[in-house]
Tab-separated table of C-alpha atoms in Angstrom:
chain	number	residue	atom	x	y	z
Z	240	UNK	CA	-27.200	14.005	-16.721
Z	241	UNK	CA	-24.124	15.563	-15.789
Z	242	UNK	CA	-21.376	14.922	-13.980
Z	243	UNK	CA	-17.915	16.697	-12.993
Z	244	UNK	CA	-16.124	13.065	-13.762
Z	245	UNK	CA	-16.953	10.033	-15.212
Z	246	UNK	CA	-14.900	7.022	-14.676
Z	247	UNK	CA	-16.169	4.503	-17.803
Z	248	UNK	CA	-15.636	0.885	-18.462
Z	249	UNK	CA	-13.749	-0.454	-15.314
Z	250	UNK	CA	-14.389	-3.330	-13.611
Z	251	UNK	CA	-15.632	-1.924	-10.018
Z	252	UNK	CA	-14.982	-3.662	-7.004
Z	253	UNK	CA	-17.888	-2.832	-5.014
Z	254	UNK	CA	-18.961	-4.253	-1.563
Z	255	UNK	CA	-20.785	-6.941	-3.111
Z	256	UNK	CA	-18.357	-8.058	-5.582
Z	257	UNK	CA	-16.731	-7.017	-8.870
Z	258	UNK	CA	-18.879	-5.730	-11.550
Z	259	UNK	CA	-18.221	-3.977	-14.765
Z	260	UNK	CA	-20.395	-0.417	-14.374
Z	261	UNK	CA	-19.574	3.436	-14.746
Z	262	UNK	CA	-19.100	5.787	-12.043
Z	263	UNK	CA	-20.539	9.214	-12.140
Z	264	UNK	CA	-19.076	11.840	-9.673
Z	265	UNK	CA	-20.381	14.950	-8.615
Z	266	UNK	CA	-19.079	17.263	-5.885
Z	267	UNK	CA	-16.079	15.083	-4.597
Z	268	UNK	CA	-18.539	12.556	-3.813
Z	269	UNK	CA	-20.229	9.355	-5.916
Z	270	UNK	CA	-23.156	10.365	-7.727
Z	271	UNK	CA	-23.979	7.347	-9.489
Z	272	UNK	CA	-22.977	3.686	-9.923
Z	273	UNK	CA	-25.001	3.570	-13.018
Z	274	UNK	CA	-24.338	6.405	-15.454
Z	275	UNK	CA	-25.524	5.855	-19.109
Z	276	UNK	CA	-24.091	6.088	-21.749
Z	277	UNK	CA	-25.988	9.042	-22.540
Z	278	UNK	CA	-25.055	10.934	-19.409
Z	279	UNK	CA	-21.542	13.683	-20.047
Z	280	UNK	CA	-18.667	14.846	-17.635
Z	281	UNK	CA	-16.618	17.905	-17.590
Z	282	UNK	CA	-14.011	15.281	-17.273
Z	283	UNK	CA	-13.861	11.159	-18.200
Z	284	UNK	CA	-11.480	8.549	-17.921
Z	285	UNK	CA	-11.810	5.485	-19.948
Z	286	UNK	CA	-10.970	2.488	-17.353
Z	287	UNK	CA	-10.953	-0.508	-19.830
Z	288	UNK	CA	-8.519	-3.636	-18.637
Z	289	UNK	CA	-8.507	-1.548	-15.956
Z	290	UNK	CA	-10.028	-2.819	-12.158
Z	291	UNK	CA	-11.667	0.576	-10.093
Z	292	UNK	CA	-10.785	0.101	-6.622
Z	293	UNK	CA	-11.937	2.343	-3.708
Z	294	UNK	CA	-9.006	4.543	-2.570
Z	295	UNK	CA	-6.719	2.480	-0.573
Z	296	UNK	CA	-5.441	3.677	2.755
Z	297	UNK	CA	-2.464	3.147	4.407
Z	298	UNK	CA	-2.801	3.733	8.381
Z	299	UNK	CA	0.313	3.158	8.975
Z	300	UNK	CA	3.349	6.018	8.096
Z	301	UNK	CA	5.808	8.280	9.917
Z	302	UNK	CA	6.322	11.195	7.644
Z	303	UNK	CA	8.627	12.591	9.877
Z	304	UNK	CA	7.234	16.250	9.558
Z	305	UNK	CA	8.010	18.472	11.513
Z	306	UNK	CA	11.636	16.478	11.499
Z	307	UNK	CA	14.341	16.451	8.628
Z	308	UNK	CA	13.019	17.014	5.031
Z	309	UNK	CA	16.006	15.719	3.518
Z	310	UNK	CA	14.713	12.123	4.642
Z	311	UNK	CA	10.962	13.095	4.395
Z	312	UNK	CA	8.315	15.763	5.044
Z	313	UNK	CA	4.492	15.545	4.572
Z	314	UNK	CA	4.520	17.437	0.627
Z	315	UNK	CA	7.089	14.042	-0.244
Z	316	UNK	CA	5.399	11.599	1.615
Z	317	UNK	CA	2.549	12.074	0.121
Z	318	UNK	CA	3.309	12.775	-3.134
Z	319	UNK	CA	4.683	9.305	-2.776
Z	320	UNK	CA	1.465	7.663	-1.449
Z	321	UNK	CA	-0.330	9.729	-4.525
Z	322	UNK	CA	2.515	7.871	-7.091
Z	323	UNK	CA	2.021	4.354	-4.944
Z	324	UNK	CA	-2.155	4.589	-5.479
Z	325	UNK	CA	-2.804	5.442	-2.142
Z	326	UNK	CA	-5.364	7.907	-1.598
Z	327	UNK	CA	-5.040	8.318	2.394
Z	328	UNK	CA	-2.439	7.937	4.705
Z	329	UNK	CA	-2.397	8.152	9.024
Z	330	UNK	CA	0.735	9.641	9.789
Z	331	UNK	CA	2.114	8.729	13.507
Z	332	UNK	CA	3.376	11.699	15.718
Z	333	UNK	CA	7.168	10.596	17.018
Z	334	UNK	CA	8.191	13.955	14.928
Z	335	UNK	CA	10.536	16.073	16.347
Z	336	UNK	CA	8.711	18.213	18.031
Z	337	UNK	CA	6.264	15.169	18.743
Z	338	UNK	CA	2.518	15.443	18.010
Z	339	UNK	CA	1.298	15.421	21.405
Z	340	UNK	CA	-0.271	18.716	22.371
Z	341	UNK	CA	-3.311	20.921	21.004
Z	342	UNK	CA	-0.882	23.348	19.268
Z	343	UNK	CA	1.142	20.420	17.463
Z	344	UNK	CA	-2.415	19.494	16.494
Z	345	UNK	CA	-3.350	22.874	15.202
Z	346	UNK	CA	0.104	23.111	12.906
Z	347	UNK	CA	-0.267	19.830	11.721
Z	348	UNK	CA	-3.977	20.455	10.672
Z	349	UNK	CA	-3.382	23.474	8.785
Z	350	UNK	CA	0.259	22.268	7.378
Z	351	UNK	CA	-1.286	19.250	6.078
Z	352	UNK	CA	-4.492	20.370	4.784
Z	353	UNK	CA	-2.178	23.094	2.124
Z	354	UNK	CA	0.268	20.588	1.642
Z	355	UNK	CA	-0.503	17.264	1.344
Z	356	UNK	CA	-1.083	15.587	-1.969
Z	357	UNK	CA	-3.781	12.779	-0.723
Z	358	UNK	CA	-6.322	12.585	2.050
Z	359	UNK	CA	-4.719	13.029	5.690
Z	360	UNK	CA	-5.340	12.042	9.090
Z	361	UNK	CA	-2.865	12.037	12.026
Z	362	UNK	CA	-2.563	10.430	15.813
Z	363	UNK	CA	-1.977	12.025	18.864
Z	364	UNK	CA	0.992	10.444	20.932
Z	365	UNK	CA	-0.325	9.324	24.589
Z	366	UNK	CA	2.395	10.253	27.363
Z	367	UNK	CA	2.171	10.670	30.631
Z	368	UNK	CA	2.367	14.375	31.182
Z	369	UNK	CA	-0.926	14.408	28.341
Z	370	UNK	CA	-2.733	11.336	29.556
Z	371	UNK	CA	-5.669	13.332	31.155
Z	372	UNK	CA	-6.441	15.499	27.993
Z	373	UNK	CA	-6.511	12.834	25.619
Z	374	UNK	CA	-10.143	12.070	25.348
Z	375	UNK	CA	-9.759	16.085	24.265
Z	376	UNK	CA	-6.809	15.689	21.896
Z	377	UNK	CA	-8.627	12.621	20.189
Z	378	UNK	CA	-11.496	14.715	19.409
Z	379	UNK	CA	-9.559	16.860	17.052
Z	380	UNK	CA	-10.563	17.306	13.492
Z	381	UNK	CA	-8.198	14.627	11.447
Z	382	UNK	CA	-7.103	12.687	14.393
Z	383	UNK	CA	-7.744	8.386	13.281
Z	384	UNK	CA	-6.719	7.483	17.001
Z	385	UNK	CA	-4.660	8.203	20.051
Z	386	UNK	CA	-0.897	6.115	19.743
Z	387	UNK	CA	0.709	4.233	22.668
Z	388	UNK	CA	4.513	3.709	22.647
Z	389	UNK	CA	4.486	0.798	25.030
Z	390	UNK	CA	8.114	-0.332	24.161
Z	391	UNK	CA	10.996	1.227	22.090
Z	392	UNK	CA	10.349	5.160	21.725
Z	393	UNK	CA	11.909	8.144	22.071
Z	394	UNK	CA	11.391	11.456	24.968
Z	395	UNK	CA	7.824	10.952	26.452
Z	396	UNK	CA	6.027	9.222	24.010
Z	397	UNK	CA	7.055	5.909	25.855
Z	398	UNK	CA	4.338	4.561	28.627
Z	399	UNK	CA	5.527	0.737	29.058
Z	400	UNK	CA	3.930	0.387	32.324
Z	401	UNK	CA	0.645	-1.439	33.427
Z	402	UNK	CA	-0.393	1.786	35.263
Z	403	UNK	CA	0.580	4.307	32.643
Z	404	UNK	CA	-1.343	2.288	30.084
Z	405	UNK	CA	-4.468	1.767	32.464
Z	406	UNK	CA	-4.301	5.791	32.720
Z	407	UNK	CA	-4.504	6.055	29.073
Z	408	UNK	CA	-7.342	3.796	28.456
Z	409	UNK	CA	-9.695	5.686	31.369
Z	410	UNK	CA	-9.351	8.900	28.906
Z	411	UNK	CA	-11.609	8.979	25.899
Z	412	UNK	CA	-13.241	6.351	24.478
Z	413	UNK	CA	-11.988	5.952	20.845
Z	414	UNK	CA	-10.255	2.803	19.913
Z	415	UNK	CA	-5.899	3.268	20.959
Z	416	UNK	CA	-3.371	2.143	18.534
Z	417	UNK	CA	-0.241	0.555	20.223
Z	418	UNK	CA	2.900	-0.247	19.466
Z	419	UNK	CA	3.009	-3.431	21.200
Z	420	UNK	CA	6.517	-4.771	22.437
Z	421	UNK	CA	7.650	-4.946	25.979
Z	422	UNK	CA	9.921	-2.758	27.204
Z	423	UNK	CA	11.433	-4.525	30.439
Z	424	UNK	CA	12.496	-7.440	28.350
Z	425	UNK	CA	13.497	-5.486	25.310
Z	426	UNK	CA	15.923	-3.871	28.087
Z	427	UNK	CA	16.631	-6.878	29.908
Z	428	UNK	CA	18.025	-8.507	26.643
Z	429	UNK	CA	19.523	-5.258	25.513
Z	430	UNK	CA	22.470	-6.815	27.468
Z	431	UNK	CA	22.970	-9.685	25.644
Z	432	UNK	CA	23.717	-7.699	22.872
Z	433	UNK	CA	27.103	-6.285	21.336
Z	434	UNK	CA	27.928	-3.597	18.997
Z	435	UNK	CA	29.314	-5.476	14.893
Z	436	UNK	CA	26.968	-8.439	15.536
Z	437	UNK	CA	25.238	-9.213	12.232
Z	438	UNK	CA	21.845	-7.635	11.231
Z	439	UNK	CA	19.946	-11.035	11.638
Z	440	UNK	CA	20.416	-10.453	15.820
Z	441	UNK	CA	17.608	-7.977	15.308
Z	442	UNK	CA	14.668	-10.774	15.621
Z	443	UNK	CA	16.953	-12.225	18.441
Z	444	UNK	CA	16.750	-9.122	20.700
Z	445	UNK	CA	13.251	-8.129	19.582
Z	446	UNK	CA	11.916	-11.916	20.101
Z	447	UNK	CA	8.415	-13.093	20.092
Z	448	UNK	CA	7.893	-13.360	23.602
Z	449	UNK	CA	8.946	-9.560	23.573
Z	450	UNK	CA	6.215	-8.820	21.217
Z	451	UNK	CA	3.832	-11.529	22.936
Z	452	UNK	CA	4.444	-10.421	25.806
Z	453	UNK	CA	3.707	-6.865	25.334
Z	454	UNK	CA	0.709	-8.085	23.882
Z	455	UNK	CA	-1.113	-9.614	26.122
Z	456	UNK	CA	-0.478	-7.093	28.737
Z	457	UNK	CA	-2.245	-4.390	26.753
Z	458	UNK	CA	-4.947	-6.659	25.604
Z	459	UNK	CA	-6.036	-7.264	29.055
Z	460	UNK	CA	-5.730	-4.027	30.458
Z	461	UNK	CA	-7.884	-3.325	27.402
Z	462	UNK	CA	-10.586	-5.773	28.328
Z	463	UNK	CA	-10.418	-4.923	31.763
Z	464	UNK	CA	-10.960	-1.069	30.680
Z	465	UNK	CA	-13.354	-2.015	28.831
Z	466	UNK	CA	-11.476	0.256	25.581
Z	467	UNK	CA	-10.939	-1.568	22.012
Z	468	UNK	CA	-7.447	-1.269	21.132
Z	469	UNK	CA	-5.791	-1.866	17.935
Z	470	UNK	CA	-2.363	-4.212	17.792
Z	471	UNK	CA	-0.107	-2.163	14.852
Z	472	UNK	CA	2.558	-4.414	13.025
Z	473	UNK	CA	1.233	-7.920	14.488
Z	474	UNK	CA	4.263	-9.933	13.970
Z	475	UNK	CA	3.883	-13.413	15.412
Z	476	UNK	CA	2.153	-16.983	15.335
Z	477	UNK	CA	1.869	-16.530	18.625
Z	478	UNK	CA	0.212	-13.226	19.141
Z	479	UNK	CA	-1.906	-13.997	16.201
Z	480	UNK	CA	-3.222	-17.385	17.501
Z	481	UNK	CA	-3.878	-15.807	20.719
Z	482	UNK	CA	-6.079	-12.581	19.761
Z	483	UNK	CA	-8.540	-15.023	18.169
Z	484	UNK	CA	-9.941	-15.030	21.758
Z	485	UNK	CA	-9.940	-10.991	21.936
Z	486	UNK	CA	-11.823	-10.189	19.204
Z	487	UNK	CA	-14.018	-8.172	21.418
Z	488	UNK	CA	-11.788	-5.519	22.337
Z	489	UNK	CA	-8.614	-5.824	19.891
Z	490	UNK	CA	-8.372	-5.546	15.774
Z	491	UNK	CA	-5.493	-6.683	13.993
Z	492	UNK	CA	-2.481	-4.977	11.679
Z	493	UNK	CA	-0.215	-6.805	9.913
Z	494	UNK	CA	2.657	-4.979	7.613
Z	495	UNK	CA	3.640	-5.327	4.350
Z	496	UNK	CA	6.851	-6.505	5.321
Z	497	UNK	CA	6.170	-9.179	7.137
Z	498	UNK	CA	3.860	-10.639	4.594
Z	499	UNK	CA	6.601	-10.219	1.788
Z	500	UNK	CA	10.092	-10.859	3.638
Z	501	UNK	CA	11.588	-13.892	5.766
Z	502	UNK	CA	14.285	-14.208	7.815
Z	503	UNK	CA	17.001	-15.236	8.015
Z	504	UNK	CA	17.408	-14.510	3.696
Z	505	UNK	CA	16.228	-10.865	4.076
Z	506	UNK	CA	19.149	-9.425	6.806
Z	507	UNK	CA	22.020	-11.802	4.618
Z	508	UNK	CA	20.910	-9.787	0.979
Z	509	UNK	CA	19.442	-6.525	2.643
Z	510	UNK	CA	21.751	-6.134	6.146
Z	511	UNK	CA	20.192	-3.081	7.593
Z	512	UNK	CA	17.645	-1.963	4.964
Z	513	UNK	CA	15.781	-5.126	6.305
Z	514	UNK	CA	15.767	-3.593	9.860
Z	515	UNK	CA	12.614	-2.631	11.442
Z	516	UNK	CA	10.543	-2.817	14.713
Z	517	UNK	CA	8.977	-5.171	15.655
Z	518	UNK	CA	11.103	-7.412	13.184
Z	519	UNK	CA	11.070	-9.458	9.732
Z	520	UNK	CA	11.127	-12.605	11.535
Z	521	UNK	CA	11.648	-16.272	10.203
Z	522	UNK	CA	8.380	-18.804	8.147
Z	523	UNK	CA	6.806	-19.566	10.653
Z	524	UNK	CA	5.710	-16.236	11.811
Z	525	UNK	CA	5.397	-15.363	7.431
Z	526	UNK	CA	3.689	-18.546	7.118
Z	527	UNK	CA	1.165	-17.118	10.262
Z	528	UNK	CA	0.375	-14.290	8.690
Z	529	UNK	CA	-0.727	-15.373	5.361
Z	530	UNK	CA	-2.908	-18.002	7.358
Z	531	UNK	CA	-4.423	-14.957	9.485
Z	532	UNK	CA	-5.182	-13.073	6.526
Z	533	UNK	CA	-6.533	-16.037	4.972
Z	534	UNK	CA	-9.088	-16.668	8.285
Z	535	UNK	CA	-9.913	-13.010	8.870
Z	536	UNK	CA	-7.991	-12.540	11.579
Z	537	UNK	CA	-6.179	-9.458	10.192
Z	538	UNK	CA	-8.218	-6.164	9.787
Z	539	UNK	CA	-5.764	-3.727	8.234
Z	540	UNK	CA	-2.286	-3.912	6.413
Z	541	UNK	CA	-0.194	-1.137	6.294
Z	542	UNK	CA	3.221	-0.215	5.430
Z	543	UNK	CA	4.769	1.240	8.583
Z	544	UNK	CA	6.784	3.738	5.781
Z	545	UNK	CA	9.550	5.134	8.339
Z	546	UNK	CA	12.158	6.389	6.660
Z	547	UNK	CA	16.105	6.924	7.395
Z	548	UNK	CA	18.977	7.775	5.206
Z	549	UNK	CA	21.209	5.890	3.799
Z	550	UNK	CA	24.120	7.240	5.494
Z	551	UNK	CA	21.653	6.408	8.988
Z	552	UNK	CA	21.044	3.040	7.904
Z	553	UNK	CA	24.824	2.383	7.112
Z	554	UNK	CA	25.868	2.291	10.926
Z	555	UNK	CA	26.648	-1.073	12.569
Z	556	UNK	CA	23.755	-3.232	14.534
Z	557	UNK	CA	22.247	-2.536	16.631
Z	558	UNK	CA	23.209	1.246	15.774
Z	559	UNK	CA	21.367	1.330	12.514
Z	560	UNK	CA	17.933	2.929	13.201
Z	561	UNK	CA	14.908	0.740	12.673
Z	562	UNK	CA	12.545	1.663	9.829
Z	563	UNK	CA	12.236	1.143	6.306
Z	564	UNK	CA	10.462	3.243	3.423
Z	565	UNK	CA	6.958	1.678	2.158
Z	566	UNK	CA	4.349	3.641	1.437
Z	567	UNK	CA	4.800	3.879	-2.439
Z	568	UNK	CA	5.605	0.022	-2.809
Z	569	UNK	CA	2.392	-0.972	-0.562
Z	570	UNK	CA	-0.266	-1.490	-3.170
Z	571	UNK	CA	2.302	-3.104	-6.057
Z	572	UNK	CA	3.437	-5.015	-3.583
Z	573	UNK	CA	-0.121	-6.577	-2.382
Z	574	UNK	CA	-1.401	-6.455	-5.722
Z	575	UNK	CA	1.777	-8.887	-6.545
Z	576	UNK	CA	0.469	-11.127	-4.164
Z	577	UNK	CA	-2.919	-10.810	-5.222
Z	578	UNK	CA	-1.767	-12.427	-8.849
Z	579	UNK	CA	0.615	-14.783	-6.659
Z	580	UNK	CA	-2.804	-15.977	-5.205
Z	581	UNK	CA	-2.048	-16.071	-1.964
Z	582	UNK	CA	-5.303	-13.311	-1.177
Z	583	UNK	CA	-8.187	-12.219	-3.495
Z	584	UNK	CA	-8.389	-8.582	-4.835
Z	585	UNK	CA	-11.297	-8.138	-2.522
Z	586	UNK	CA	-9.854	-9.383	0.365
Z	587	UNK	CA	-6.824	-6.526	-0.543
Z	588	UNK	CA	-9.454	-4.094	-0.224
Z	589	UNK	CA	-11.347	-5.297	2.653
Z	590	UNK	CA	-7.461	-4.845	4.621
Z	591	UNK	CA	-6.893	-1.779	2.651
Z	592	UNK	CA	-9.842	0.472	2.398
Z	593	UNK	CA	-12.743	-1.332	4.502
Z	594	UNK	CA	-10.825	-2.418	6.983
Z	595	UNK	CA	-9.219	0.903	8.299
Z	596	UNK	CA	-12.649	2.844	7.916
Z	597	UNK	CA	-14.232	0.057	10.300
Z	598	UNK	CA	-11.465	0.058	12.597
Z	599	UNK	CA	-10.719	3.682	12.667
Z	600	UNK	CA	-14.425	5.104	12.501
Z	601	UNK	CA	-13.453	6.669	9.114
Z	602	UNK	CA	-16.444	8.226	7.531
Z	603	UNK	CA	-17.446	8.201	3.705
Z	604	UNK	CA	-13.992	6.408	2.899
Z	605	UNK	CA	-13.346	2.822	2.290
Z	606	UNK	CA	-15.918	1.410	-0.401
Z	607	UNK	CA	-17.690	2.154	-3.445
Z	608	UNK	CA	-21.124	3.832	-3.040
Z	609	UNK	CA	-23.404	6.238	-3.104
Z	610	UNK	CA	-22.329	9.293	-1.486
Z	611	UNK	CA	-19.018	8.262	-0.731
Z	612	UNK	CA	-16.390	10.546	-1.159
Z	613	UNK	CA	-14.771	9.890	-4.730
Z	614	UNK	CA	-11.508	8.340	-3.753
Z	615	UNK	CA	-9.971	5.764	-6.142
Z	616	UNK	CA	-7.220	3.633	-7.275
Z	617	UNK	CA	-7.224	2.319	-10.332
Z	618	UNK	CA	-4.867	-0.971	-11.170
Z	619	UNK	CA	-3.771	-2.930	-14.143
Z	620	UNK	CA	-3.491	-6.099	-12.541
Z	621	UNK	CA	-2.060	-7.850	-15.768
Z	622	UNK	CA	1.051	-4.860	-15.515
Z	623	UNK	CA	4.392	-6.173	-15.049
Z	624	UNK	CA	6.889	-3.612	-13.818
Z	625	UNK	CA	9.933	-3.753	-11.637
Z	626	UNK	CA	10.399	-1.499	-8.259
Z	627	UNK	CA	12.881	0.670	-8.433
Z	628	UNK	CA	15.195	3.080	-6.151
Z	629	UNK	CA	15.080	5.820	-8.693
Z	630	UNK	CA	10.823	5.529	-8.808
Z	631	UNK	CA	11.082	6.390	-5.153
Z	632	UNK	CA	9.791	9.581	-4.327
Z	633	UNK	CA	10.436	10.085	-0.591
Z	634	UNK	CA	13.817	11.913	-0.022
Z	635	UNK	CA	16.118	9.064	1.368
Z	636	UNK	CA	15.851	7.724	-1.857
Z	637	UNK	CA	15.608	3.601	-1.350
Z	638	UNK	CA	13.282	1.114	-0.843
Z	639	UNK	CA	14.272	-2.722	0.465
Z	640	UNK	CA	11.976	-3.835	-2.759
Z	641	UNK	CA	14.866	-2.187	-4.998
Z	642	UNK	CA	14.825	-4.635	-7.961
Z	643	UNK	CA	11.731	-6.266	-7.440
Z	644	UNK	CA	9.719	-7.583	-10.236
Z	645	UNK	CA	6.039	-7.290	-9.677
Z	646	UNK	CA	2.366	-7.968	-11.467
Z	647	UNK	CA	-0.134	-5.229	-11.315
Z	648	UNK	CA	0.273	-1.634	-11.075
Z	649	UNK	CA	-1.182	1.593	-9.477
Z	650	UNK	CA	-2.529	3.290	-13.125
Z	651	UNK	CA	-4.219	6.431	-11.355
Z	652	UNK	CA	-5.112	7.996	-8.109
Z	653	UNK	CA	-8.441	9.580	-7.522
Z	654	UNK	CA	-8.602	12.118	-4.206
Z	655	UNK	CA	-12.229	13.082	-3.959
Z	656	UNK	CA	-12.398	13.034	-7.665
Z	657	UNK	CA	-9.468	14.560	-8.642
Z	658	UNK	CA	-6.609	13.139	-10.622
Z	659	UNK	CA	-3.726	13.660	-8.394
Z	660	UNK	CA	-1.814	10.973	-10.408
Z	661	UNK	CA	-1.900	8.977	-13.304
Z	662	UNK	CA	0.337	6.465	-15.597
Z	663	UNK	CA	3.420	7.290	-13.200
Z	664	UNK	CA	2.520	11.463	-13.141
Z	665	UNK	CA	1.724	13.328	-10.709
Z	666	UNK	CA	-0.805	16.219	-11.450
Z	667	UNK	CA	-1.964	19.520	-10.464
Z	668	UNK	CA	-1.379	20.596	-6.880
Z	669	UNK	CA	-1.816	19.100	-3.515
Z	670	UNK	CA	-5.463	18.677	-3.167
Z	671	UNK	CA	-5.687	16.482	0.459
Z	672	UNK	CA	-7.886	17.488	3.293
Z	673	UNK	CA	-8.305	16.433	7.046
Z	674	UNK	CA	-10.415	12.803	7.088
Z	675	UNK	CA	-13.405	12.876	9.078
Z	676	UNK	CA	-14.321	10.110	11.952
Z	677	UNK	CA	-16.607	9.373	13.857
Z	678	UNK	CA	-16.492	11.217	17.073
């Protein structure tokens, strides 16, 4: 038989565990977990030592297009997911203009689909002048979820109030994505705070009742609405502990970051490339996490890439903008952790590629099978490499994992079954289209 691409050799991580099988793929989509040896490609790649993961996915980035290119646009972005293995991304719509209307929609639809370098999917910001069209808006083609701003944004994308939110969850019925701190204390304790103090302040402005707080607001409101919601960047014990009891009507995110970094260590080496919302907090909250990834707790990791340059980043707390760079270091940095044994591989790609199609409703993505769309990232997880600023694709040019020495290593990224990169190259030209979910 024939195929347009034959991956040979690998060790496939499949739904029901690892298992050492070639891939056939015909179309963009998998044609066959069981190709012979008999059976010829237009195009093969020999997989040995190496593991076959389904593309990874990371829900979680601010591209900051339409915005300043010089710090990052879509094309970058995700030519930097494409170099990082990652053969999705959800890009959030605080842009300048803001994604929040049917013709930001439109432009970012067709923009993305001739631009971007991996698969692509986008939110729709909820505010309050929008509210009433967003069960509309979050029927767009490529739109993973509507995105609630209950604490620290920008123009109208903020709703912190119980009735604003309440509003929001009467209009559609997909699951909402919030950013979950609350605003009234985050001001209230805005006033405790003075311009010079040191970078470790952040987690004392932004502190867990903050975050707790704003959670449990939106989780009821939730239940009450009757509306699943997803909690992005889950940052505390206490939050964490808590949703255990919600796990009817909220899912789980947990970054990168705070799975990787600790406080107070991270703001005394880093200063303000360790500053992001909600915040790298101290080990108890790190030590949380781990133990909700561990129980199942979590549902998806991302890397909440949200880039600033240098020059931004260089102004005094609590000046410095929040938001970090991540999308390239996400996958070497869980596969590091995967080798440190603190999760299994297959847990990493239940969080990274199961768990966002679940959550999301993202359809023919996340897992290895038949007629699945041919996405793929294949690691060496015996490859020991160091992160570095000059690897770093996006614009601004850092990443807080500058120096880092990690085990295992994105070898190849697969978009539908097309090499888009491979041994640290990309290839060809941007080949990502709109995701499709469920409506």
């Amino acid at each position: 038989m024939h195929y347009d691409l034959i991956i040979r050799n690998g060790i496939c991580v499949l739904p029901w565990g690892e298992a050492r099988t070639d891939i056939g793929v015909r179309a963009g989509r998998i044609a066959s977990l069981s190709v012979s040896m008999a059976d010829e490609a237009d195009e093969v790649i020999d997989a040995a030592g190496l593991h076959v993961l389904p593309g990874l996915i990371d829900p979680h980035v601010h591209l900051r297009d339409p915005g300043n290119a010089a710090v990052e646009s879509i094309p970058t972005g995700t030519r930097a997911a494409a170099l990082g293995g990652v053969t999705t991304v959800f890009d959030m719509p605080n842009t300048a203009p803001s994604i929040i209307d049917g013709d930001m929609l439109r432009w970012k639809q067709e923009y993305a689909s001739r631009e971007s370098w991996v698969d692509f999917a986008m939110y729709v910001g909820a505010t309050r002048g929008n509210t009433p069209r967003l069960g509309e808006y979050e029927q767009f083609d490529g739109v993973c979820a509507v995105k609630v701003f209950a604490g620290s944004s920008t123009g109208d994308l903020m709703i912190e109030d119980d009735e604003g939110i309440r509003q929001v969850l009467e209009h559609g019925h997909r699951r909402v994505a919030f950013h979950s701190e609350d605003e009234y204390r985050l001001q209230a304790r805005r006033k405790l705070l003075t311009e010079g103090m040191s970078y470790e302040s952040h987690p004392f402005w932004r502190d867990e009742e903050c975050a707790f707080l704003g959670t449990r607001r939106i989780v009821g409101l939730a239940r009450r609405a009757r509306r699943p919601v997803h909690i992005l960047h889950t940052s505390t014990a206490e939050e964490l502990d808590w949703l255990a009891g919600y796990r009817d009507i909220a899912t789980v995110e947990v970054l990168m970051n705070h799975l990787t970094q600790v406080a107070p260590d991270c703001y005394e080496t880093l200063g303000a490339l360790a500053v992001m919302n909600p915040p790298i907090r101290d080990r108890r909250h790190y030590e949380a996490s781990w133990e909700a990834v561990r129980s199942g707790m979590v549902d998806t990791i991302g890397s909440d890439h949200a880039p600033h340059s240098l020059e931004a980043k260089a102004k005094p707390w609590p000046a410095t903008p929040a938001g970090l760079t991540g999308v390239q270091t996400l996958v070497p940095v869980m596969l590091d952790h995967v080798n440190a044994g603190r999760l299994s591989l297959g847990r990493m790609v239940d969080l990274m590629a199961a768990g966002p199609a679940r959550v999301y409703g993202l359809q023919a993505k996340g897992r290895i099978a038949m007629g699945y769309d041919a996405d793929f990232t294949l690691v060496d997880m015996a490859a020991k490499r160091r992160i570095t600023n000059d690897w770093i694709a996006t614009p601004a040019g850092w990443t807080p994992f500058d120096g880092m020495a990690v085990t295992g290593w994105p070898m190849a990224t697969i978009v539908r079954g097309q090499a888009v990169m491979r041994e640290d190259t990309i290839l060809g030209a941007p080949v990502g289209r709109l995701a499709c979910f469920a409506p």
